[in-house]
Amino acid sequence: MRPFRIEIPQADLDDLHRRLAATRWPADLPGVGWARGVPLEYLKELTDYWRTRFDWRAAEARLNAHPQFVTEIDGTDVHFLHVRSPEESATPLLMTHGWPGSVAEFLDVIGPLTDPRAHGGDPADAFHLVVPSIPGFGFSGPTREPGWDIMRIARAWAELMSRLGYSRYIPQGGDFGALITLTLAGLDAAHVPAAHVNFLVTPPPDDPRALSTLDQPDLAKLGRLARFLADESGYMKLQSTRPQTVGYGLTDSPVGQLAWIVEKFKEWTDSAKVPEDAVDRDHLLTNVSIYWFTATAGSSAQLYYEVGDVLPTAARPPSPPPPLPTPLGVAVFPKDMSQPVRRFADRMFPNIVHWREYDRGGHFAAMEQPELFVGDIREFARQLPR
């Protein structure tokens, strides 16, 4: 394992600023808002902020405040943060991001999770954190060969935790991180006493009579998933079929990369008018900048291609995961694009021991509602035998 520091060359920063200043803008239709994509006026203002006021060096220093490493697993480099708690009896917690996320998603929760004593909490709730970048994403990218699907990533995570000397750990994740977490819990059950997710897709059973028993809140949850599949999943179709083609434009144009990501922060968060209603602007741009500086827009999209045959569509509901041998905790945030239905979840995972539905927050829970996110993980872990 090699110690790692993020040190983006000044020439790359200068190149970014030149590209932003030279952006060739498309026309915009008046009065359509976000209905057809990111509005021109909003994106121009955000681009100007990225170029003239966003401080990447401050973001870089914030990331580098935590110990980082790179190790080769199964032929690819895996970058990860490894932040040990001052409490020696802390529980190891492996947290995995998704798309279009990164390790930066967790910056606001690292301190409270690893050192609750210093943040007004109970030291018994402490965790040792391992926060990897998915192969092909950020500083774990790009991958060198095809085949990096969910199962292969889960195997790599099991190997990573073994190399770090953790014989017992809890995996946690959202988005792709949730799929990796659930797969890892089954794959490495001997070392995983439980798993926690803040993203879960619960397709209805084939029997249509099951829908007739749902109340209005549950029907609304299915409606949210249907709206995502019908209107918000175009990116998924593109990235699961032609990730290489998508990658050219996103790797060459920082404004293209910005728009591709910021649209999801608008649609999937608890925002009213703009993404910054839910997520701090500098935090959002830190995440976008990681994709830009590492040129991993295309390589991160490859994961969609690898799992394309199981991704849900408007005509094909998501495939249920295999049975999970370990206890599961689920945190549900109301503005996420997937709103799980508890009775369907119980059929898929009969060992759910923790389920909380919150009144605010969305897909990027650790960024949007860090206190709720931390509290939910703590509450879940307290139920588990030490």
GROMACS .gro file of C-alpha atoms in nm:
model
  386
    1MET     CA    1   0.000   0.000   0.000
    2ARG     CA    2   0.139   0.334  -0.108
    3PRO     CA    3   0.063   0.660   0.075
    4PHE     CA    4  -0.117   0.900  -0.158
    5ARG     CA    5  -0.169   1.274  -0.175
    6ILE     CA    6  -0.382   1.463  -0.423
    7GLU     CA    7  -0.156   1.710  -0.601
    8ILE     CA    8  -0.317   1.843  -0.917
    9PRO     CA    9  -0.053   2.025  -1.127
   10GLN     CA   10  -0.103   2.399  -1.166
   11ALA     CA   11  -0.095   2.347  -1.543
   12ASP     CA   12  -0.413   2.137  -1.513
   13LEU     CA   13  -0.584   2.412  -1.316
   14ASP     CA   14  -0.478   2.671  -1.574
   15ASP     CA   15  -0.606   2.447  -1.853
   16LEU     CA   16  -0.943   2.410  -1.678
   17HIS     CA   17  -0.978   2.786  -1.643
   18ARG     CA   18  -0.890   2.841  -2.010
   19ARG     CA   19  -1.146   2.585  -2.122
   20LEU     CA   20  -1.416   2.735  -1.902
   21ALA     CA   21  -1.346   3.083  -2.039
   22ALA     CA   22  -1.362   2.955  -2.397
   23THR     CA   23  -1.688   2.761  -2.364
   24ARG     CA   24  -1.905   2.749  -2.675
   25TRP     CA   25  -2.260   2.778  -2.547
   26PRO     CA   26  -2.575   2.629  -2.704
   27ALA     CA   27  -2.898   2.820  -2.750
   28ASP     CA   28  -3.163   2.799  -2.479
   29LEU     CA   29  -3.542   2.803  -2.504
   30PRO     CA   30  -3.706   3.069  -2.287
   31GLY     CA   31  -3.928   2.972  -1.997
   32VAL     CA   32  -3.864   2.596  -1.988
   33GLY     CA   33  -3.664   2.592  -1.662
   34TRP     CA   34  -3.509   2.254  -1.584
   35ALA     CA   35  -3.763   2.052  -1.783
   36ARG     CA   36  -3.529   1.997  -2.079
   37GLY     CA   37  -3.200   1.995  -1.892
   38VAL     CA   38  -2.978   2.242  -1.710
   39PRO     CA   39  -3.084   2.604  -1.785
   40LEU     CA   40  -2.830   2.813  -1.974
   41GLU     CA   41  -2.839   3.114  -1.741
   42TYR     CA   42  -2.784   2.898  -1.433
   43LEU     CA   43  -2.498   2.701  -1.589
   44LYS     CA   44  -2.322   3.015  -1.712
   45GLU     CA   45  -2.327   3.160  -1.360
   46LEU     CA   46  -2.206   2.834  -1.204
   47THR     CA   47  -1.930   2.804  -1.465
   48ASP     CA   48  -1.811   3.156  -1.388
   49TYR     CA   49  -1.802   3.067  -1.018
   50TRP     CA   50  -1.602   2.751  -1.091
   51ARG     CA   51  -1.353   2.953  -1.296
   52THR     CA   52  -1.312   3.265  -1.080
   53ARG     CA   53  -1.410   3.185  -0.722
   54PHE     CA   54  -1.397   2.812  -0.650
   55ASP     CA   55  -1.077   2.728  -0.462
   56TRP     CA   56  -0.958   2.384  -0.569
   57ARG     CA   57  -0.648   2.411  -0.351
   58ALA     CA   58  -0.870   2.449  -0.044
   59ALA     CA   59  -1.074   2.147  -0.152
   60GLU     CA   60  -0.755   1.953  -0.219
   61ALA     CA   61  -0.623   2.039   0.128
   62ARG     CA   62  -0.949   1.927   0.286
   63LEU     CA   63  -0.923   1.589   0.113
   64ASN     CA   64  -0.554   1.558   0.198
   65ALA     CA   65  -0.631   1.619   0.566
   66HIS     CA   66  -0.726   1.251   0.575
   67PRO     CA   67  -0.479   0.963   0.524
   68GLN     CA   68  -0.504   0.824   0.171
   69PHE     CA   69  -0.348   0.524   0.004
   70VAL     CA   70  -0.336   0.336  -0.326
   71THR     CA   71  -0.299  -0.038  -0.361
   72GLU     CA   72  -0.324  -0.268  -0.660
   73ILE     CA   73  -0.601  -0.526  -0.642
   74ASP     CA   74  -0.685  -0.766  -0.925
   75GLY     CA   75  -0.480  -0.565  -1.174
   76THR     CA   76  -0.611  -0.216  -1.100
   77ASP     CA   77  -0.517   0.062  -0.862
   78VAL     CA   78  -0.762   0.124  -0.578
   79HIS     CA   79  -0.750   0.460  -0.403
   80PHE     CA   80  -0.898   0.489  -0.056
   81LEU     CA   81  -0.917   0.702   0.256
   82HIS     CA   82  -0.831   0.516   0.575
   83VAL     CA   83  -0.922   0.719   0.881
   84ARG     CA   84  -0.878   0.535   1.207
   85SER     CA   85  -1.070   0.645   1.513
   86PRO     CA   86  -0.887   0.750   1.830
   87GLU     CA   87  -1.112   0.494   2.000
   88GLU     CA   88  -0.929   0.163   1.964
   89SER     CA   89  -1.248  -0.040   2.006
   90ALA     CA   90  -1.417   0.138   1.712
   91THR     CA   91  -1.604  -0.071   1.455
   92PRO     CA   92  -1.457  -0.078   1.102
   93LEU     CA   93  -1.698   0.080   0.852
   94LEU     CA   94  -1.647   0.053   0.475
   95MET     CA   95  -1.836   0.331   0.292
   96THR     CA   96  -1.884   0.322  -0.087
   97HIS     CA   97  -2.007   0.604  -0.309
   98GLY     CA   98  -2.192   0.572  -0.639
   99TRP     CA   99  -2.232   0.769  -0.963
  100PRO     CA  100  -2.192   1.063  -1.001
  101GLY     CA  101  -2.031   1.065  -0.658
  102SER     CA  102  -1.683   1.027  -0.515
  103VAL     CA  103  -1.503   0.999  -0.183
  104ALA     CA  104  -1.575   1.373  -0.143
  105GLU     CA  105  -1.936   1.280  -0.064
  106PHE     CA  106  -1.827   1.175   0.285
  107LEU     CA  107  -1.615   1.472   0.390
  108ASP     CA  108  -1.878   1.610   0.629
  109VAL     CA  109  -1.931   1.279   0.810
  110ILE     CA  110  -1.573   1.155   0.857
  111GLY     CA  111  -1.513   1.354   1.176
  112PRO     CA  112  -1.840   1.265   1.357
  113LEU     CA  113  -1.813   0.897   1.260
  114THR     CA  114  -1.449   0.848   1.359
  115ASP     CA  115  -1.435   1.077   1.662
  116PRO     CA  116  -1.781   1.119   1.816
  117ARG     CA  117  -1.626   1.230   2.145
  118ALA     CA  118  -1.487   1.542   1.975
  119HIS     CA  119  -1.826   1.612   1.814
  120GLY     CA  120  -2.042   1.589   2.124
  121GLY     CA  121  -2.126   1.220   2.082
  122ASP     CA  122  -2.069   0.891   2.260
  123PRO     CA  123  -1.723   0.739   2.201
  124ALA     CA  124  -1.892   0.398   2.195
  125ASP     CA  125  -2.034   0.500   1.854
  126ALA     CA  126  -1.690   0.539   1.693
  127PHE     CA  127  -1.588   0.383   1.362
  128HIS     CA  128  -1.264   0.321   1.180
  129LEU     CA  129  -1.341   0.438   0.824
  130VAL     CA  130  -1.231   0.293   0.493
  131VAL     CA  131  -1.362   0.500   0.200
  132PRO     CA  132  -1.250   0.368  -0.142
  133SER     CA  133  -1.294   0.515  -0.488
  134ILE     CA  134  -1.471   0.264  -0.713
  135PRO     CA  135  -1.239   0.129  -0.987
  136GLY     CA  136  -1.274   0.361  -1.286
  137PHE     CA  137  -1.382   0.654  -1.068
  138GLY     CA  138  -1.166   0.944  -0.955
  139PHE     CA  139  -0.826   0.846  -0.822
  140SER     CA  140  -0.901   0.475  -0.879
  141GLY     CA  141  -0.933   0.536  -1.249
  142PRO     CA  142  -0.925   0.460  -1.522
  143THR     CA  143  -0.947   0.081  -1.518
  144ARG     CA  144  -0.716  -0.110  -1.754
  145GLU     CA  145  -0.954  -0.381  -1.875
  146PRO     CA  146  -1.325  -0.464  -1.902
  147GLY     CA  147  -1.506  -0.681  -1.651
  148TRP     CA  148  -1.518  -0.454  -1.347
  149ASP     CA  149  -1.876  -0.532  -1.247
  150ILE     CA  150  -2.043  -0.523  -0.906
  151MET     CA  151  -1.924  -0.871  -0.804
  152ARG     CA  152  -1.563  -0.799  -0.898
  153ILE     CA  153  -1.567  -0.472  -0.704
  154ALA     CA  154  -1.715  -0.651  -0.402
  155ARG     CA  155  -1.434  -0.908  -0.419
  156ALA     CA  156  -1.181  -0.625  -0.435
  157TRP     CA  157  -1.336  -0.462  -0.126
  158ALA     CA  158  -1.317  -0.792   0.065
  159GLU     CA  159  -0.949  -0.817  -0.030
  160LEU     CA  160  -0.889  -0.455   0.070
  161MET     CA  161  -1.039  -0.505   0.415
  162SER     CA  162  -0.837  -0.824   0.459
  163ARG     CA  163  -0.514  -0.642   0.371
  164LEU     CA  164  -0.600  -0.373   0.623
  165GLY     CA  165  -0.636  -0.642   0.890
  166TYR     CA  166  -1.008  -0.603   0.953
  167SER     CA  167  -1.162  -0.942   1.027
  168ARG     CA  168  -1.502  -0.791   1.107
  169TYR     CA  169  -1.649  -0.484   0.936
  170ILE     CA  170  -1.976  -0.323   0.828
  171PRO     CA  171  -2.017  -0.218   0.463
  172GLN     CA  172  -2.233   0.086   0.385
  173GLY     CA  173  -2.333   0.251   0.060
  174GLY     CA  174  -2.574   0.439  -0.161
  175ASP     CA  175  -2.640   0.418  -0.537
  176PHE     CA  176  -2.384   0.174  -0.686
  177GLY     CA  177  -2.233   0.169  -0.337
  178ALA     CA  178  -2.552   0.006  -0.209
  179LEU     CA  179  -2.536  -0.267  -0.473
  180ILE     CA  180  -2.170  -0.328  -0.391
  181THR     CA  181  -2.254  -0.333  -0.019
  182LEU     CA  182  -2.533  -0.590  -0.058
  183THR     CA  183  -2.316  -0.807  -0.282
  184LEU     CA  184  -2.022  -0.784  -0.043
  185ALA     CA  185  -2.238  -0.879   0.255
  186GLY     CA  186  -2.328  -1.204   0.081
  187LEU     CA  187  -1.983  -1.267  -0.061
  188ASP     CA  188  -1.787  -1.206   0.261
  189ALA     CA  189  -2.050  -1.304   0.518
  190ALA     CA  190  -1.787  -1.463   0.742
  191HIS     CA  191  -1.645  -1.115   0.807
  192VAL     CA  192  -1.954  -0.897   0.760
  193PRO     CA  193  -2.191  -0.909   1.059
  194ALA     CA  194  -2.433  -0.660   0.905
  195ALA     CA  195  -2.477  -0.408   0.622
  196HIS     CA  196  -2.631  -0.062   0.588
  197VAL     CA  197  -2.763   0.115   0.279
  198ASN     CA  198  -2.924   0.449   0.202
  199PHE     CA  199  -3.050   0.336  -0.137
  200LEU     CA  200  -3.274   0.039  -0.212
  201VAL     CA  201  -3.489  -0.050  -0.512
  202THR     CA  202  -3.793  -0.266  -0.431
  203PRO     CA  203  -3.977  -0.373  -0.748
  204PRO     CA  204  -4.336  -0.487  -0.695
  205PRO     CA  205  -4.405  -0.859  -0.718
  206ASP     CA  206  -4.533  -1.005  -1.044
  207ASP     CA  207  -4.875  -1.054  -0.885
  208PRO     CA  208  -5.073  -0.733  -0.963
  209ARG     CA  209  -5.293  -0.797  -0.660
  210ALA     CA  210  -5.004  -0.686  -0.441
  211LEU     CA  211  -5.052  -0.330  -0.566
  212SER     CA  212  -5.416  -0.322  -0.458
  213THR     CA  213  -5.312  -0.351  -0.094
  214LEU     CA  214  -5.079  -0.049  -0.097
  215ASP     CA  215  -5.169   0.276   0.073
  216GLN     CA  216  -5.119   0.617  -0.088
  217PRO     CA  217  -4.767   0.680   0.050
  218ASP     CA  218  -4.645   0.349  -0.092
  219LEU     CA  219  -4.816   0.411  -0.426
  220ALA     CA  220  -4.643   0.749  -0.437
  221LYS     CA  221  -4.309   0.573  -0.386
  222LEU     CA  222  -4.375   0.349  -0.685
  223GLY     CA  223  -4.476   0.657  -0.879
  224ARG     CA  224  -4.141   0.822  -0.800
  225LEU     CA  225  -3.955   0.520  -0.934
  226ALA     CA  226  -4.176   0.516  -1.246
  227ARG     CA  227  -4.105   0.885  -1.305
  228PHE     CA  228  -3.732   0.823  -1.278
  229LEU     CA  229  -3.744   0.537  -1.528
  230ALA     CA  230  -3.961   0.729  -1.774
  231ASP     CA  231  -3.807   1.077  -1.757
  232GLU     CA  232  -3.476   1.083  -1.567
  233SER     CA  233  -3.289   0.773  -1.680
  234GLY     CA  234  -3.161   0.880  -2.022
  235TYR     CA  235  -2.807   0.911  -1.886
  236MET     CA  236  -2.829   0.547  -1.774
  237LYS     CA  237  -2.926   0.424  -2.121
  238LEU     CA  238  -2.638   0.614  -2.280
  239GLN     CA  239  -2.376   0.506  -2.026
  240SER     CA  240  -2.491   0.144  -2.028
  241THR     CA  241  -2.469   0.115  -2.408
  242ARG     CA  242  -2.207   0.364  -2.537
  243PRO     CA  243  -1.988   0.474  -2.243
  244GLN     CA  244  -1.685   0.532  -2.464
  245THR     CA  245  -1.873   0.772  -2.692
  246VAL     CA  246  -2.018   0.963  -2.397
  247GLY     CA  247  -1.670   0.993  -2.250
  248TYR     CA  248  -1.524   1.198  -2.535
  249GLY     CA  249  -1.743   1.502  -2.484
  250LEU     CA  250  -1.732   1.488  -2.104
  251THR     CA  251  -1.354   1.448  -2.095
  252ASP     CA  252  -1.296   1.733  -2.341
  253SER     CA  253  -1.546   1.987  -2.208
  254PRO     CA  254  -1.551   2.081  -1.839
  255VAL     CA  255  -1.888   2.255  -1.885
  256GLY     CA  256  -2.024   1.938  -2.041
  257GLN     CA  257  -1.895   1.741  -1.740
  258LEU     CA  258  -2.043   2.000  -1.503
  259ALA     CA  259  -2.387   1.992  -1.666
  260TRP     CA  260  -2.389   1.610  -1.681
  261ILE     CA  261  -2.338   1.588  -1.305
  262VAL     CA  262  -2.518   1.898  -1.176
  263GLU     CA  263  -2.842   1.788  -1.342
  264LYS     CA  264  -2.845   1.480  -1.117
  265PHE     CA  265  -2.782   1.693  -0.809
  266LYS     CA  266  -3.092   1.890  -0.904
  267GLU     CA  267  -3.317   1.592  -0.982
  268TRP     CA  268  -3.213   1.358  -0.702
  269THR     CA  269  -3.170   1.593  -0.407
  270ASP     CA  270  -3.402   1.773  -0.171
  271SER     CA  271  -3.363   2.098  -0.365
  272ALA     CA  272  -3.629   2.356  -0.437
  273LYS     CA  273  -3.493   2.558  -0.730
  274VAL     CA  274  -3.122   2.481  -0.770
  275PRO     CA  275  -2.889   2.205  -0.647
  276GLU     CA  276  -2.730   2.444  -0.398
  277ASP     CA  277  -3.056   2.439  -0.204
  278ALA     CA  278  -2.949   2.090  -0.095
  279VAL     CA  279  -2.570   2.072  -0.136
  280ASP     CA  280  -2.304   2.335  -0.069
  281ARG     CA  281  -2.178   2.478  -0.399
  282ASP     CA  282  -1.809   2.430  -0.319
  283HIS     CA  283  -1.874   2.074  -0.208
  284LEU     CA  284  -2.058   2.005  -0.534
  285LEU     CA  285  -1.776   2.153  -0.741
  286THR     CA  286  -1.519   1.950  -0.547
  287ASN     CA  287  -1.698   1.638  -0.662
  288VAL     CA  288  -1.720   1.758  -1.024
  289SER     CA  289  -1.354   1.864  -1.021
  290ILE     CA  290  -1.244   1.516  -0.918
  291TYR     CA  291  -1.408   1.372  -1.229
  292TRP     CA  292  -1.253   1.645  -1.443
  293PHE     CA  293  -0.895   1.632  -1.315
  294THR     CA  294  -0.883   1.251  -1.325
  295ALA     CA  295  -1.052   1.235  -1.669
  296THR     CA  296  -1.278   0.955  -1.545
  297ALA     CA  297  -1.613   1.053  -1.694
  298GLY     CA  298  -1.583   0.777  -1.952
  299SER     CA  299  -1.423   0.514  -1.729
  300SER     CA  300  -1.683   0.566  -1.455
  301ALA     CA  301  -1.957   0.522  -1.717
  302GLN     CA  302  -1.810   0.180  -1.800
  303LEU     CA  303  -1.965   0.043  -1.481
  304TYR     CA  304  -2.309   0.101  -1.631
  305TYR     CA  305  -2.206  -0.103  -1.935
  306GLU     CA  306  -2.082  -0.385  -1.712
  307VAL     CA  307  -2.418  -0.408  -1.533
  308GLY     CA  308  -2.637  -0.298  -1.824
  309ASP     CA  309  -2.823  -0.627  -1.851
  310VAL     CA  310  -2.962  -0.592  -1.498
  311LEU     CA  311  -3.036  -0.218  -1.492
  312PRO     CA  312  -3.405  -0.132  -1.473
  313THR     CA  313  -3.593   0.028  -1.761
  314ALA     CA  314  -3.948   0.151  -1.806
  315ALA     CA  315  -4.031  -0.187  -1.959
  316ARG     CA  316  -3.820  -0.403  -1.724
  317PRO     CA  317  -3.828  -0.360  -1.348
  318PRO     CA  318  -3.503  -0.398  -1.151
  319SER     CA  319  -3.392  -0.750  -1.076
  320PRO     CA  320  -3.413  -0.856  -0.712
  321PRO     CA  321  -3.077  -0.918  -0.543
  322PRO     CA  322  -2.981  -1.257  -0.403
  323PRO     CA  323  -3.083  -1.340  -0.044
  324LEU     CA  324  -2.874  -1.162   0.217
  325PRO     CA  325  -2.740  -1.373   0.504
  326THR     CA  326  -2.667  -1.077   0.734
  327PRO     CA  327  -2.885  -0.819   0.914
  328LEU     CA  328  -2.961  -0.512   0.706
  329GLY     CA  329  -3.020  -0.149   0.797
  330VAL     CA  330  -3.200   0.087   0.558
  331ALA     CA  331  -3.219   0.466   0.567
  332VAL     CA  332  -3.479   0.618   0.334
  333PHE     CA  333  -3.451   0.982   0.227
  334PRO     CA  334  -3.764   1.124   0.061
  335LYS     CA  335  -3.615   1.294  -0.245
  336ASP     CA  336  -3.406   1.000  -0.363
  337MET     CA  337  -3.510   0.868  -0.703
  338SER     CA  338  -3.572   0.527  -0.551
  339GLN     CA  339  -3.825   0.510  -0.270
  340PRO     CA  340  -3.834   0.156  -0.131
  341VAL     CA  341  -4.161   0.004  -0.015
  342ARG     CA  342  -4.115  -0.170   0.319
  343ARG     CA  343  -4.341  -0.467   0.255
  344PHE     CA  344  -4.163  -0.540  -0.075
  345ALA     CA  345  -3.826  -0.492   0.094
  346ASP     CA  346  -3.917  -0.745   0.363
  347ARG     CA  347  -3.987  -1.005   0.094
  348MET     CA  348  -3.645  -0.944  -0.057
  349PHE     CA  349  -3.458  -0.909   0.273
  350PRO     CA  350  -3.637  -1.087   0.559
  351ASN     CA  351  -3.359  -0.986   0.801
  352ILE     CA  352  -3.407  -0.608   0.795
  353VAL     CA  353  -3.343  -0.504   1.154
  354HIS     CA  354  -3.340  -0.127   1.108
  355TRP     CA  355  -3.559   0.092   0.885
  356ARG     CA  356  -3.591   0.469   0.912
  357GLU     CA  357  -3.775   0.706   0.679
  358TYR     CA  358  -3.677   1.072   0.706
  359ASP     CA  359  -3.866   1.387   0.616
  360ARG     CA  360  -3.581   1.555   0.430
  361GLY     CA  361  -3.277   1.466   0.223
  362GLY     CA  362  -3.217   1.286  -0.103
  363HIS     CA  363  -2.979   1.068  -0.300
  364PHE     CA  364  -2.656   1.224  -0.170
  365ALA     CA  365  -2.751   1.183   0.195
  366ALA     CA  366  -2.403   1.227   0.347
  367MET     CA  367  -2.371   1.563   0.167
  368GLU     CA  368  -2.730   1.682   0.214
  369GLN     CA  369  -2.807   1.567   0.567
  370PRO     CA  370  -2.481   1.461   0.734
  371GLU     CA  371  -2.628   1.465   1.086
  372LEU     CA  372  -2.918   1.237   0.990
  373PHE     CA  373  -2.682   1.013   0.795
  374VAL     CA  374  -2.441   0.978   1.088
  375GLY     CA  375  -2.722   0.929   1.336
  376ASP     CA  376  -2.878   0.653   1.131
  377ILE     CA  377  -2.555   0.456   1.102
  378ARG     CA  378  -2.494   0.494   1.475
  379GLU     CA  379  -2.847   0.382   1.562
  380PHE     CA  380  -2.813   0.078   1.337
  381ALA     CA  381  -2.474  -0.024   1.471
  382ARG     CA  382  -2.592  -0.003   1.833
  383GLN     CA  383  -2.830  -0.292   1.766
  384LEU     CA  384  -2.549  -0.524   1.663
  385PRO     CA  385  -2.352  -0.745   1.899
  386ARG     CA  386  -2.004  -0.612   1.969
   0.00000   0.00000   0.00000
